[in-house]
Amino acid sequence: MMLRMVVLIFAMVCGVYICSIGLKQIGVHSSGRIISVHVVEKPCEATDIEPSEKPYVHFPKPKTFSRVECACNPVRNFAILSTQRSGSGWFETLLNSHMNISSNGEIFSVKVRKSNVSTILDTLDKLYNLDFFTSASKNECTAAVGLKWMLNQGLMQNHEQIVEYFKTRGVSAIFLFRRNLLRRMISMLANSYDQSAKLVNGTHKSHVHSAKEAEMLASYKPTINTTLLIPNLKQADNMAIKAVQYFNSTRHIILFYEDIIKNQTILNDVQDFLKVPRRDLHSRQVKIHKGTLSSQVENWVDVEKTLKGTPYESFLHADYKI
């Protein structure tokens, strides 16, 4: 019995020892087989695109959301460069009626965003990376993203750095101007008056969506300072000319409000320029000032005398009918 007990204890000790050795060996082999696996994301490629177009095609990776199945859908960057009361608000609503276009309004009307060129470029980075959210944002499957940028919102003052940014980041410029600068001046004076008068139910409105509201705003007839009329028209004209000169080296298109009013097939050219599928574009905005210019100005006779015989005499005549 004593011998059997000794053999049993010896067997148990040997078993424990052998198990411990085996477990150590398993641990060594297991640690040797642990492999760090890094998933390499395949970069998106711009296929079926001409080489000259590739600098304008982007695949943004937003920090605030995932583009999921649209991650490899190419996005084009654009900027509508314009002046106040030139039809840019109406034009932008037309673009935003396209399911693949996001134009995010006058983001540089906020003073802090245009305080210096660094904040301007940082804001543009955020916008073109799809991390700038507005009511126009279409997020995942946006094919063209941009903004409406007035020439006096830091654009002209920092044009050298912004031109370089446009060329480096492949941003296309859409210039939108008014041919008839006198109409633009009337619209600006009326809009400035309404900021304090608030003719539509005590609320200031730059744009309206009903004929009744448009009629209320159009009831005001501004008096134009004829002494400053020609210098102001010349200043507005020169600003537009300078802007085109500054950005001439960028990919751009030049549009005029009156031309789009008379021929909306021009909107097809814009969609082709942005490389998005053609769609019927629409806007709910209603034009405020209609009819002849003589019915929209309080001192029309003085205005007429001032402009006759000058390069701006053509502004006195009807340029389109609505």
PDB file of C-alpha atoms in Angstrom:
ATOM      1  CA  MET A   1       0.000   0.000   0.000  1.00  0.00           C
ATOM      2  CA  MET A   2       2.843   2.328   0.861  1.00  0.00           C
ATOM      3  CA  LEU A   3       4.539   1.595  -2.487  1.00  0.00           C
ATOM      4  CA  ARG A   4       1.326   2.203  -4.399  1.00  0.00           C
ATOM      5  CA  MET A   5       0.843   5.509  -2.580  1.00  0.00           C
ATOM      6  CA  VAL A   6       4.404   6.609  -3.463  1.00  0.00           C
ATOM      7  CA  VAL A   7       3.870   5.695  -7.153  1.00  0.00           C
ATOM      8  CA  LEU A   8       0.555   7.603  -7.235  1.00  0.00           C
ATOM      9  CA  ILE A   9       2.081  10.761  -5.722  1.00  0.00           C
ATOM     10  CA  PHE A  10       5.017  10.533  -8.141  1.00  0.00           C
ATOM     11  CA  ALA A  11       2.615  10.185 -11.083  1.00  0.00           C
ATOM     12  CA  MET A  12       0.616  13.210  -9.918  1.00  0.00           C
ATOM     13  CA  VAL A  13       3.752  15.343  -9.545  1.00  0.00           C
ATOM     14  CA  CYS A  14       4.966  14.289 -12.983  1.00  0.00           C
ATOM     15  CA  GLY A  15       1.563  15.085 -14.490  1.00  0.00           C
ATOM     16  CA  VAL A  16       1.468  18.578 -12.980  1.00  0.00           C
ATOM     17  CA  TYR A  17       5.036  19.216 -14.171  1.00  0.00           C
ATOM     18  CA  ILE A  18       4.319  18.031 -17.711  1.00  0.00           C
ATOM     19  CA  CYS A  19       1.121  20.173 -17.883  1.00  0.00           C
ATOM     20  CA  SER A  20       2.980  23.261 -16.710  1.00  0.00           C
ATOM     21  CA  ILE A  21       5.700  22.749 -19.332  1.00  0.00           C
ATOM     22  CA  GLY A  22       3.023  22.295 -22.029  1.00  0.00           C
ATOM     23  CA  LEU A  23       1.160  25.447 -21.036  1.00  0.00           C
ATOM     24  CA  LYS A  24       4.405  27.479 -21.185  1.00  0.00           C
ATOM     25  CA  GLN A  25       5.137  26.159 -24.667  1.00  0.00           C
ATOM     26  CA  ILE A  26       1.616  27.022 -25.848  1.00  0.00           C
ATOM     27  CA  GLY A  27       2.034  30.536 -24.434  1.00  0.00           C
ATOM     28  CA  VAL A  28       5.349  31.007 -26.273  1.00  0.00           C
ATOM     29  CA  HIS A  29       3.913  29.791 -29.601  1.00  0.00           C
ATOM     30  CA  SER A  30       0.756  31.855 -29.215  1.00  0.00           C
ATOM     31  CA  SER A  31       2.652  35.079 -28.533  1.00  0.00           C
ATOM     32  CA  GLY A  32       4.795  34.372 -31.559  1.00  0.00           C
ATOM     33  CA  ARG A  33       1.717  34.095 -33.779  1.00  0.00           C
ATOM     34  CA  ILE A  34       0.094  37.438 -32.815  1.00  0.00           C
ATOM     35  CA  ILE A  35       0.180  39.603 -35.942  1.00  0.00           C
ATOM     36  CA  SER A  36      -0.685  43.263 -36.005  1.00  0.00           C
ATOM     37  CA  VAL A  37      -3.078  43.705 -38.931  1.00  0.00           C
ATOM     38  CA  HIS A  38      -3.456  47.181 -40.408  1.00  0.00           C
ATOM     39  CA  VAL A  39      -6.343  47.643 -42.826  1.00  0.00           C
ATOM     40  CA  VAL A  40      -5.114  49.720 -45.737  1.00  0.00           C
ATOM     41  CA  GLU A  41      -7.941  51.724 -47.260  1.00  0.00           C
ATOM     42  CA  LYS A  42      -7.751  51.694 -51.031  1.00  0.00           C
ATOM     43  CA  PRO A  43      -7.584  55.278 -52.316  1.00  0.00           C
ATOM     44  CA  CYS A  44     -10.390  56.461 -54.561  1.00  0.00           C
ATOM     45  CA  GLU A  45      -9.485  57.031 -58.175  1.00  0.00           C
ATOM     46  CA  ALA A  46     -10.930  59.431 -60.730  1.00  0.00           C
ATOM     47  CA  THR A  47     -11.783  57.089 -63.597  1.00  0.00           C
ATOM     48  CA  ASP A  48     -13.106  58.113 -67.017  1.00  0.00           C
ATOM     49  CA  ILE A  49     -11.948  61.684 -66.432  1.00  0.00           C
ATOM     50  CA  GLU A  50      -9.706  63.627 -68.774  1.00  0.00           C
ATOM     51  CA  PRO A  51      -6.242  64.352 -67.350  1.00  0.00           C
ATOM     52  CA  SER A  52      -6.875  68.110 -67.545  1.00  0.00           C
ATOM     53  CA  GLU A  53      -9.941  67.689 -65.301  1.00  0.00           C
ATOM     54  CA  LYS A  54      -8.292  65.617 -62.559  1.00  0.00           C
ATOM     55  CA  PRO A  55      -7.034  68.611 -60.515  1.00  0.00           C
ATOM     56  CA  TYR A  56     -10.681  69.639 -60.058  1.00  0.00           C
ATOM     57  CA  VAL A  57     -11.883  66.253 -58.817  1.00  0.00           C
ATOM     58  CA  HIS A  58     -11.767  65.559 -55.075  1.00  0.00           C
ATOM     59  CA  PHE A  59     -12.654  62.795 -52.634  1.00  0.00           C
ATOM     60  CA  PRO A  60     -13.181  64.584 -49.306  1.00  0.00           C
ATOM     61  CA  LYS A  61     -13.057  62.699 -46.016  1.00  0.00           C
ATOM     62  CA  PRO A  62     -15.241  64.662 -43.581  1.00  0.00           C
ATOM     63  CA  LYS A  63     -14.373  64.541 -39.890  1.00  0.00           C
ATOM     64  CA  THR A  64     -17.986  64.989 -38.800  1.00  0.00           C
ATOM     65  CA  PHE A  65     -19.684  62.179 -40.725  1.00  0.00           C
ATOM     66  CA  SER A  66     -18.997  59.269 -43.080  1.00  0.00           C
ATOM     67  CA  ARG A  67     -19.734  59.468 -46.778  1.00  0.00           C
ATOM     68  CA  VAL A  68     -20.397  55.694 -46.652  1.00  0.00           C
ATOM     69  CA  GLU A  69     -21.247  54.328 -50.114  1.00  0.00           C
ATOM     70  CA  CYS A  70     -20.563  57.734 -51.710  1.00  0.00           C
ATOM     71  CA  ALA A  71     -16.994  57.922 -50.390  1.00  0.00           C
ATOM     72  CA  CYS A  72     -15.570  57.428 -53.885  1.00  0.00           C
ATOM     73  CA  ASN A  73     -18.051  59.719 -55.621  1.00  0.00           C
ATOM     74  CA  PRO A  74     -15.989  62.654 -56.908  1.00  0.00           C
ATOM     75  CA  VAL A  75     -16.748  66.169 -55.637  1.00  0.00           C
ATOM     76  CA  ARG A  76     -15.991  69.446 -57.419  1.00  0.00           C
ATOM     77  CA  ASN A  77     -15.338  72.693 -55.556  1.00  0.00           C
ATOM     78  CA  PHE A  78     -16.782  75.998 -56.739  1.00  0.00           C
ATOM     79  CA  ALA A  79     -17.395  79.576 -55.617  1.00  0.00           C
ATOM     80  CA  ILE A  80     -20.002  82.035 -56.903  1.00  0.00           C
ATOM     81  CA  LEU A  81     -18.191  85.382 -57.034  1.00  0.00           C
ATOM     82  CA  SER A  82     -20.605  88.279 -57.219  1.00  0.00           C
ATOM     83  CA  THR A  83     -21.771  91.617 -55.809  1.00  0.00           C
ATOM     84  CA  GLN A  84     -24.796  92.434 -53.665  1.00  0.00           C
ATOM     85  CA  ARG A  85     -28.136  92.730 -55.492  1.00  0.00           C
ATOM     86  CA  SER A  86     -26.858  91.054 -58.660  1.00  0.00           C
ATOM     87  CA  GLY A  87     -29.231  88.085 -58.596  1.00  0.00           C
ATOM     88  CA  SER A  88     -26.795  85.822 -56.755  1.00  0.00           C
ATOM     89  CA  GLY A  89     -29.395  84.786 -54.143  1.00  0.00           C
ATOM     90  CA  TRP A  90     -31.840  83.716 -56.851  1.00  0.00           C
ATOM     91  CA  PHE A  91     -29.066  82.009 -58.825  1.00  0.00           C
ATOM     92  CA  GLU A  92     -27.932  80.087 -55.750  1.00  0.00           C
ATOM     93  CA  THR A  93     -31.449  78.773 -55.060  1.00  0.00           C
ATOM     94  CA  LEU A  94     -31.491  77.489 -58.643  1.00  0.00           C
ATOM     95  CA  LEU A  95     -28.255  75.583 -58.079  1.00  0.00           C
ATOM     96  CA  ASN A  96     -29.451  74.202 -54.752  1.00  0.00           C
ATOM     97  CA  SER A  97     -32.553  72.768 -56.409  1.00  0.00           C
ATOM     98  CA  HIS A  98     -30.156  70.266 -58.016  1.00  0.00           C
ATOM     99  CA  MET A  99     -29.951  67.126 -55.886  1.00  0.00           C
ATOM    100  CA  ASN A 100     -26.152  66.933 -56.214  1.00  0.00           C
ATOM    101  CA  ILE A 101     -25.170  70.582 -55.654  1.00  0.00           C
ATOM    102  CA  SER A 102     -24.626  72.260 -52.271  1.00  0.00           C
ATOM    103  CA  SER A 103     -24.036  76.014 -52.315  1.00  0.00           C
ATOM    104  CA  ASN A 104     -23.787  77.253 -48.748  1.00  0.00           C
ATOM    105  CA  GLY A 105     -24.640  80.947 -49.001  1.00  0.00           C
ATOM    106  CA  GLU A 106     -22.612  83.998 -47.927  1.00  0.00           C
ATOM    107  CA  ILE A 107     -20.513  82.307 -45.283  1.00  0.00           C
ATOM    108  CA  PHE A 108     -18.105  85.276 -45.300  1.00  0.00           C
ATOM    109  CA  SER A 109     -20.819  87.726 -44.336  1.00  0.00           C
ATOM    110  CA  VAL A 110     -19.817  86.701 -40.792  1.00  0.00           C
ATOM    111  CA  LYS A 111     -17.024  89.094 -39.824  1.00  0.00           C
ATOM    112  CA  VAL A 112     -14.872  86.662 -37.833  1.00  0.00           C
ATOM    113  CA  ARG A 113     -14.528  84.289 -40.800  1.00  0.00           C
ATOM    114  CA  LYS A 114     -12.951  87.008 -42.980  1.00  0.00           C
ATOM    115  CA  SER A 115     -10.878  88.724 -40.265  1.00  0.00           C
ATOM    116  CA  ASN A 116      -7.628  87.638 -41.951  1.00  0.00           C
ATOM    117  CA  VAL A 117      -6.472  85.402 -44.762  1.00  0.00           C
ATOM    118  CA  SER A 118      -5.734  82.488 -42.390  1.00  0.00           C
ATOM    119  CA  THR A 119      -9.309  82.340 -41.099  1.00  0.00           C
ATOM    120  CA  ILE A 120     -10.577  82.635 -44.685  1.00  0.00           C
ATOM    121  CA  LEU A 121      -8.509  79.668 -45.853  1.00  0.00           C
ATOM    122  CA  ASP A 122      -9.389  77.619 -42.757  1.00  0.00           C
ATOM    123  CA  THR A 123     -13.084  78.236 -43.433  1.00  0.00           C
ATOM    124  CA  LEU A 124     -12.648  77.194 -47.066  1.00  0.00           C
ATOM    125  CA  ASP A 125     -10.857  74.000 -45.947  1.00  0.00           C
ATOM    126  CA  LYS A 126     -13.788  73.154 -43.692  1.00  0.00           C
ATOM    127  CA  LEU A 127     -16.300  73.898 -46.444  1.00  0.00           C
ATOM    128  CA  TYR A 128     -14.600  71.862 -49.148  1.00  0.00           C
ATOM    129  CA  ASN A 129     -14.057  68.966 -46.749  1.00  0.00           C
ATOM    130  CA  LEU A 130     -17.881  68.873 -46.333  1.00  0.00           C
ATOM    131  CA  ASP A 131     -17.611  69.765 -42.635  1.00  0.00           C
ATOM    132  CA  PHE A 132     -19.437  73.103 -42.949  1.00  0.00           C
ATOM    133  CA  PHE A 133     -23.136  72.574 -42.275  1.00  0.00           C
ATOM    134  CA  THR A 134     -25.917  74.803 -43.599  1.00  0.00           C
ATOM    135  CA  SER A 135     -29.478  74.216 -44.775  1.00  0.00           C
ATOM    136  CA  ALA A 136     -28.038  73.631 -48.263  1.00  0.00           C
ATOM    137  CA  SER A 137     -25.728  70.773 -47.196  1.00  0.00           C
ATOM    138  CA  LYS A 138     -26.501  67.502 -48.957  1.00  0.00           C
ATOM    139  CA  ASN A 139     -23.690  65.597 -47.233  1.00  0.00           C
ATOM    140  CA  GLU A 140     -22.824  62.103 -48.454  1.00  0.00           C
ATOM    141  CA  CYS A 141     -23.603  62.227 -52.172  1.00  0.00           C
ATOM    142  CA  THR A 142     -22.796  65.843 -52.948  1.00  0.00           C
ATOM    143  CA  ALA A 143     -21.119  66.135 -56.353  1.00  0.00           C
ATOM    144  CA  ALA A 144     -20.389  69.878 -56.237  1.00  0.00           C
ATOM    145  CA  VAL A 145     -19.898  72.001 -53.132  1.00  0.00           C
ATOM    146  CA  GLY A 146     -19.403  75.754 -52.909  1.00  0.00           C
ATOM    147  CA  LEU A 147     -20.471  79.111 -51.558  1.00  0.00           C
ATOM    148  CA  LYS A 148     -21.660  82.567 -52.557  1.00  0.00           C
ATOM    149  CA  TRP A 149     -18.864  85.090 -52.054  1.00  0.00           C
ATOM    150  CA  MET A 150     -19.326  88.842 -52.416  1.00  0.00           C
ATOM    151  CA  LEU A 151     -16.328  90.735 -53.799  1.00  0.00           C
ATOM    152  CA  ASN A 152     -16.289  93.051 -50.767  1.00  0.00           C
ATOM    153  CA  GLN A 153     -16.145  90.194 -48.238  1.00  0.00           C
ATOM    154  CA  GLY A 154     -12.370  89.849 -48.047  1.00  0.00           C
ATOM    155  CA  LEU A 155     -12.082  88.447 -51.570  1.00  0.00           C
ATOM    156  CA  MET A 156     -10.495  91.424 -53.332  1.00  0.00           C
ATOM    157  CA  GLN A 157      -8.269  92.388 -50.382  1.00  0.00           C
ATOM    158  CA  ASN A 158      -6.727  88.894 -50.243  1.00  0.00           C
ATOM    159  CA  HIS A 159      -7.030  87.975 -53.895  1.00  0.00           C
ATOM    160  CA  GLU A 160      -3.437  86.749 -54.338  1.00  0.00           C
ATOM    161  CA  GLN A 161      -3.642  84.099 -51.610  1.00  0.00           C
ATOM    162  CA  ILE A 162      -7.187  83.125 -52.612  1.00  0.00           C
ATOM    163  CA  VAL A 163      -6.244  82.737 -56.293  1.00  0.00           C
ATOM    164  CA  GLU A 164      -3.365  80.487 -55.229  1.00  0.00           C
ATOM    165  CA  TYR A 165      -5.757  78.492 -53.012  1.00  0.00           C
ATOM    166  CA  PHE A 166      -8.242  78.102 -55.880  1.00  0.00           C
ATOM    167  CA  LYS A 167      -5.505  76.826 -58.192  1.00  0.00           C
ATOM    168  CA  THR A 168      -4.003  74.482 -55.576  1.00  0.00           C
ATOM    169  CA  ARG A 169      -7.333  73.092 -54.374  1.00  0.00           C
ATOM    170  CA  GLY A 170      -8.978  72.986 -57.791  1.00  0.00           C
ATOM    171  CA  VAL A 171     -11.767  75.491 -57.054  1.00  0.00           C
ATOM    172  CA  SER A 172     -13.784  76.706 -60.052  1.00  0.00           C
ATOM    173  CA  ALA A 173     -15.061  80.293 -60.049  1.00  0.00           C
ATOM    174  CA  ILE A 174     -18.545  81.274 -61.271  1.00  0.00           C
ATOM    175  CA  PHE A 175     -18.700  85.035 -61.845  1.00  0.00           C
ATOM    176  CA  LEU A 176     -22.206  86.492 -61.743  1.00  0.00           C
ATOM    177  CA  PHE A 177     -22.729  90.170 -62.522  1.00  0.00           C
ATOM    178  CA  ARG A 178     -25.475  92.522 -63.648  1.00  0.00           C
ATOM    179  CA  ARG A 179     -25.085  94.282 -66.969  1.00  0.00           C
ATOM    180  CA  ASN A 180     -27.403  97.099 -65.911  1.00  0.00           C
ATOM    181  CA  LEU A 181     -25.682  98.634 -62.906  1.00  0.00           C
ATOM    182  CA  LEU A 182     -28.432 101.226 -62.543  1.00  0.00           C
ATOM    183  CA  ARG A 183     -30.958  98.476 -61.795  1.00  0.00           C
ATOM    184  CA  ARG A 184     -28.540  97.074 -59.246  1.00  0.00           C
ATOM    185  CA  MET A 185     -28.202 100.494 -57.596  1.00  0.00           C
ATOM    186  CA  ILE A 186     -31.998 100.861 -57.326  1.00  0.00           C
ATOM    187  CA  SER A 187     -32.219  97.410 -55.755  1.00  0.00           C
ATOM    188  CA  MET A 188     -29.452  98.241 -53.261  1.00  0.00           C
ATOM    189  CA  LEU A 189     -31.088 101.533 -52.207  1.00  0.00           C
ATOM    190  CA  ALA A 190     -34.459  99.839 -51.772  1.00  0.00           C
ATOM    191  CA  ASN A 191     -32.957  96.983 -49.777  1.00  0.00           C
ATOM    192  CA  SER A 192     -31.047  99.422 -47.561  1.00  0.00           C
ATOM    193  CA  TYR A 193     -34.261 101.360 -46.903  1.00  0.00           C
ATOM    194  CA  ASP A 194     -36.151  98.214 -45.943  1.00  0.00           C
ATOM    195  CA  GLN A 195     -33.565  97.303 -43.309  1.00  0.00           C
ATOM    196  CA  SER A 196     -35.036 100.073 -41.174  1.00  0.00           C
ATOM    197  CA  ALA A 197     -38.548 100.427 -42.675  1.00  0.00           C
ATOM    198  CA  LYS A 198     -39.358  96.672 -42.636  1.00  0.00           C
ATOM    199  CA  LEU A 199     -42.197  96.996 -45.136  1.00  0.00           C
ATOM    200  CA  VAL A 200     -43.268  93.336 -45.079  1.00  0.00           C
ATOM    201  CA  ASN A 201     -45.167  92.820 -41.813  1.00  0.00           C
ATOM    202  CA  GLY A 202     -42.455  94.548 -39.793  1.00  0.00           C
ATOM    203  CA  THR A 203     -39.740  92.187 -41.052  1.00  0.00           C
ATOM    204  CA  HIS A 204     -36.780  93.056 -43.267  1.00  0.00           C
ATOM    205  CA  LYS A 205     -36.622  90.825 -46.328  1.00  0.00           C
ATOM    206  CA  SER A 206     -33.928  90.807 -48.993  1.00  0.00           C
ATOM    207  CA  HIS A 207     -35.771  88.140 -50.995  1.00  0.00           C
ATOM    208  CA  VAL A 208     -39.437  87.198 -51.139  1.00  0.00           C
ATOM    209  CA  HIS A 209     -41.532  84.224 -52.230  1.00  0.00           C
ATOM    210  CA  SER A 210     -44.858  85.826 -53.068  1.00  0.00           C
ATOM    211  CA  ALA A 211     -46.062  88.474 -55.517  1.00  0.00           C
ATOM    212  CA  LYS A 212     -47.776  90.349 -52.686  1.00  0.00           C
ATOM    213  CA  GLU A 213     -44.560  90.714 -50.692  1.00  0.00           C
ATOM    214  CA  ALA A 214     -42.689  91.755 -53.837  1.00  0.00           C
ATOM    215  CA  GLU A 215     -45.285  94.453 -54.497  1.00  0.00           C
ATOM    216  CA  MET A 216     -44.934  95.764 -50.947  1.00  0.00           C
ATOM    217  CA  LEU A 217     -41.158  96.110 -51.277  1.00  0.00           C
ATOM    218  CA  ALA A 218     -41.395  97.627 -54.769  1.00  0.00           C
ATOM    219  CA  SER A 219     -43.716 100.353 -53.497  1.00  0.00           C
ATOM    220  CA  TYR A 220     -40.698 102.281 -52.221  1.00  0.00           C
ATOM    221  CA  LYS A 221     -39.082 104.498 -54.876  1.00  0.00           C
ATOM    222  CA  PRO A 222     -35.573 105.614 -53.937  1.00  0.00           C
ATOM    223  CA  THR A 223     -34.139 109.033 -54.741  1.00  0.00           C
ATOM    224  CA  ILE A 224     -30.757 108.649 -56.399  1.00  0.00           C
ATOM    225  CA  ASN A 225     -27.928 111.046 -55.630  1.00  0.00           C
ATOM    226  CA  THR A 226     -27.160 112.213 -59.181  1.00  0.00           C
ATOM    227  CA  THR A 227     -23.898 113.872 -58.098  1.00  0.00           C
ATOM    228  CA  LEU A 228     -22.448 110.504 -57.087  1.00  0.00           C
ATOM    229  CA  LEU A 229     -24.323 108.455 -59.688  1.00  0.00           C
ATOM    230  CA  ILE A 230     -21.622 108.212 -62.361  1.00  0.00           C
ATOM    231  CA  PRO A 231     -18.702 107.738 -59.890  1.00  0.00           C
ATOM    232  CA  ASN A 232     -20.659 104.948 -58.152  1.00  0.00           C
ATOM    233  CA  LEU A 233     -21.477 103.212 -61.444  1.00  0.00           C
ATOM    234  CA  LYS A 234     -17.834 103.488 -62.506  1.00  0.00           C
ATOM    235  CA  GLN A 235     -16.634 102.077 -59.184  1.00  0.00           C
ATOM    236  CA  ALA A 236     -18.971  99.075 -59.458  1.00  0.00           C
ATOM    237  CA  ASP A 237     -17.900  98.482 -63.060  1.00  0.00           C
ATOM    238  CA  ASN A 238     -14.198  98.670 -62.218  1.00  0.00           C
ATOM    239  CA  MET A 239     -14.563  96.269 -59.286  1.00  0.00           C
ATOM    240  CA  ALA A 240     -16.079  93.590 -61.532  1.00  0.00           C
ATOM    241  CA  ILE A 241     -13.360  94.103 -64.157  1.00  0.00           C
ATOM    242  CA  LYS A 242     -10.612  93.828 -61.530  1.00  0.00           C
ATOM    243  CA  ALA A 243     -12.116  90.659 -60.059  1.00  0.00           C
ATOM    244  CA  VAL A 244     -12.081  88.930 -63.447  1.00  0.00           C
ATOM    245  CA  GLN A 245      -8.490  90.071 -64.010  1.00  0.00           C
ATOM    246  CA  TYR A 246      -7.379  88.792 -60.594  1.00  0.00           C
ATOM    247  CA  PHE A 247      -8.966  85.359 -61.086  1.00  0.00           C
ATOM    248  CA  ASN A 248      -8.280  85.020 -64.800  1.00  0.00           C
ATOM    249  CA  SER A 249      -5.732  82.241 -64.202  1.00  0.00           C
ATOM    250  CA  THR A 250      -8.319  80.063 -62.435  1.00  0.00           C
ATOM    251  CA  ARG A 251     -10.903  77.844 -64.080  1.00  0.00           C
ATOM    252  CA  HIS A 252     -13.919  80.131 -64.386  1.00  0.00           C
ATOM    253  CA  ILE A 253     -17.111  81.050 -66.194  1.00  0.00           C
ATOM    254  CA  ILE A 254     -18.666  84.528 -66.497  1.00  0.00           C
ATOM    255  CA  LEU A 255     -22.450  84.931 -66.292  1.00  0.00           C
ATOM    256  CA  PHE A 256     -24.812  87.892 -66.360  1.00  0.00           C
ATOM    257  CA  TYR A 257     -28.116  88.020 -64.528  1.00  0.00           C
ATOM    258  CA  GLU A 258     -29.983  89.530 -67.490  1.00  0.00           C
ATOM    259  CA  ASP A 259     -28.765  86.768 -69.822  1.00  0.00           C
ATOM    260  CA  ILE A 260     -30.063  84.037 -67.502  1.00  0.00           C
ATOM    261  CA  ILE A 261     -33.438  85.817 -67.179  1.00  0.00           C
ATOM    262  CA  LYS A 262     -33.796  85.908 -70.965  1.00  0.00           C
ATOM    263  CA  ASN A 263     -32.339  82.471 -71.681  1.00  0.00           C
ATOM    264  CA  GLN A 264     -32.410  79.878 -68.917  1.00  0.00           C
ATOM    265  CA  THR A 265     -30.689  77.271 -71.094  1.00  0.00           C
ATOM    266  CA  ILE A 266     -27.550  78.997 -69.773  1.00  0.00           C
ATOM    267  CA  LEU A 267     -28.200  76.975 -66.612  1.00  0.00           C
ATOM    268  CA  ASN A 268     -27.313  73.878 -68.649  1.00  0.00           C
ATOM    269  CA  ASP A 269     -23.917  75.449 -69.344  1.00  0.00           C
ATOM    270  CA  VAL A 270     -23.445  75.964 -65.605  1.00  0.00           C
ATOM    271  CA  GLN A 271     -24.295  72.326 -64.854  1.00  0.00           C
ATOM    272  CA  ASP A 272     -21.880  71.214 -67.573  1.00  0.00           C
ATOM    273  CA  PHE A 273     -19.229  73.481 -66.047  1.00  0.00           C
ATOM    274  CA  LEU A 274     -19.731  71.776 -62.668  1.00  0.00           C
ATOM    275  CA  LYS A 275     -19.840  68.350 -64.355  1.00  0.00           C
ATOM    276  CA  VAL A 276     -23.160  67.358 -62.790  1.00  0.00           C
ATOM    277  CA  PRO A 277     -26.084  65.710 -64.622  1.00  0.00           C
ATOM    278  CA  ARG A 278     -28.420  68.220 -66.247  1.00  0.00           C
ATOM    279  CA  ARG A 279     -31.649  68.831 -64.352  1.00  0.00           C
ATOM    280  CA  ASP A 280     -34.498  71.344 -64.560  1.00  0.00           C
ATOM    281  CA  LEU A 281     -33.563  73.948 -61.957  1.00  0.00           C
ATOM    282  CA  HIS A 282     -36.165  76.036 -60.169  1.00  0.00           C
ATOM    283  CA  SER A 283     -36.477  78.750 -57.518  1.00  0.00           C
ATOM    284  CA  ARG A 284     -39.313  79.937 -55.298  1.00  0.00           C
ATOM    285  CA  GLN A 285     -37.997  83.486 -55.224  1.00  0.00           C
ATOM    286  CA  VAL A 286     -40.150  86.212 -56.796  1.00  0.00           C
ATOM    287  CA  LYS A 287     -38.590  89.210 -58.529  1.00  0.00           C
ATOM    288  CA  ILE A 288     -39.214  92.457 -56.647  1.00  0.00           C
ATOM    289  CA  HIS A 289     -38.634  95.266 -59.152  1.00  0.00           C
ATOM    290  CA  LYS A 290     -40.452  94.809 -62.447  1.00  0.00           C
ATOM    291  CA  GLY A 291     -41.468  97.092 -65.280  1.00  0.00           C
ATOM    292  CA  THR A 292     -39.737 100.222 -66.528  1.00  0.00           C
ATOM    293  CA  LEU A 293     -36.989 101.886 -64.555  1.00  0.00           C
ATOM    294  CA  SER A 294     -38.764 105.238 -64.764  1.00  0.00           C
ATOM    295  CA  SER A 295     -41.497 103.827 -62.502  1.00  0.00           C
ATOM    296  CA  GLN A 296     -38.996 102.695 -59.869  1.00  0.00           C
ATOM    297  CA  VAL A 297     -37.108 105.938 -59.155  1.00  0.00           C
ATOM    298  CA  GLU A 298     -38.460 109.084 -57.483  1.00  0.00           C
ATOM    299  CA  ASN A 299     -36.211 111.527 -59.370  1.00  0.00           C
ATOM    300  CA  TRP A 300     -36.127 109.773 -62.719  1.00  0.00           C
ATOM    301  CA  VAL A 301     -35.896 112.970 -64.767  1.00  0.00           C
ATOM    302  CA  ASP A 302     -32.701 113.981 -62.969  1.00  0.00           C
ATOM    303  CA  VAL A 303     -31.229 110.500 -63.404  1.00  0.00           C
ATOM    304  CA  GLU A 304     -32.046 110.544 -67.113  1.00  0.00           C
ATOM    305  CA  LYS A 305     -30.358 113.933 -67.597  1.00  0.00           C
ATOM    306  CA  THR A 306     -27.259 112.776 -65.721  1.00  0.00           C
ATOM    307  CA  LEU A 307     -26.707 109.608 -67.753  1.00  0.00           C
ATOM    308  CA  LYS A 308     -27.576 110.858 -71.221  1.00  0.00           C
ATOM    309  CA  GLY A 309     -24.496 111.221 -73.401  1.00  0.00           C
ATOM    310  CA  THR A 310     -22.366 109.058 -71.056  1.00  0.00           C
ATOM    311  CA  PRO A 311     -21.133 105.445 -71.420  1.00  0.00           C
ATOM    312  CA  TYR A 312     -23.970 104.488 -69.033  1.00  0.00           C
ATOM    313  CA  GLU A 313     -26.837 105.901 -71.126  1.00  0.00           C
ATOM    314  CA  SER A 314     -27.845 102.386 -72.192  1.00  0.00           C
ATOM    315  CA  PHE A 315     -28.841 101.657 -68.574  1.00  0.00           C
ATOM    316  CA  LEU A 316     -31.861 103.964 -69.039  1.00  0.00           C
ATOM    317  CA  HIS A 317     -33.462 101.606 -71.535  1.00  0.00           C
ATOM    318  CA  ALA A 318     -35.329  98.372 -70.951  1.00  0.00           C
ATOM    319  CA  ASP A 319     -32.970  95.390 -71.109  1.00  0.00           C
ATOM    320  CA  TYR A 320     -35.490  92.620 -70.450  1.00  0.00           C
ATOM    321  CA  LYS A 321     -39.182  92.134 -69.753  1.00  0.00           C
ATOM    322  CA  ILE A 322     -40.848  90.097 -67.012  1.00  0.00           C
TER     323      ILE A 322
END
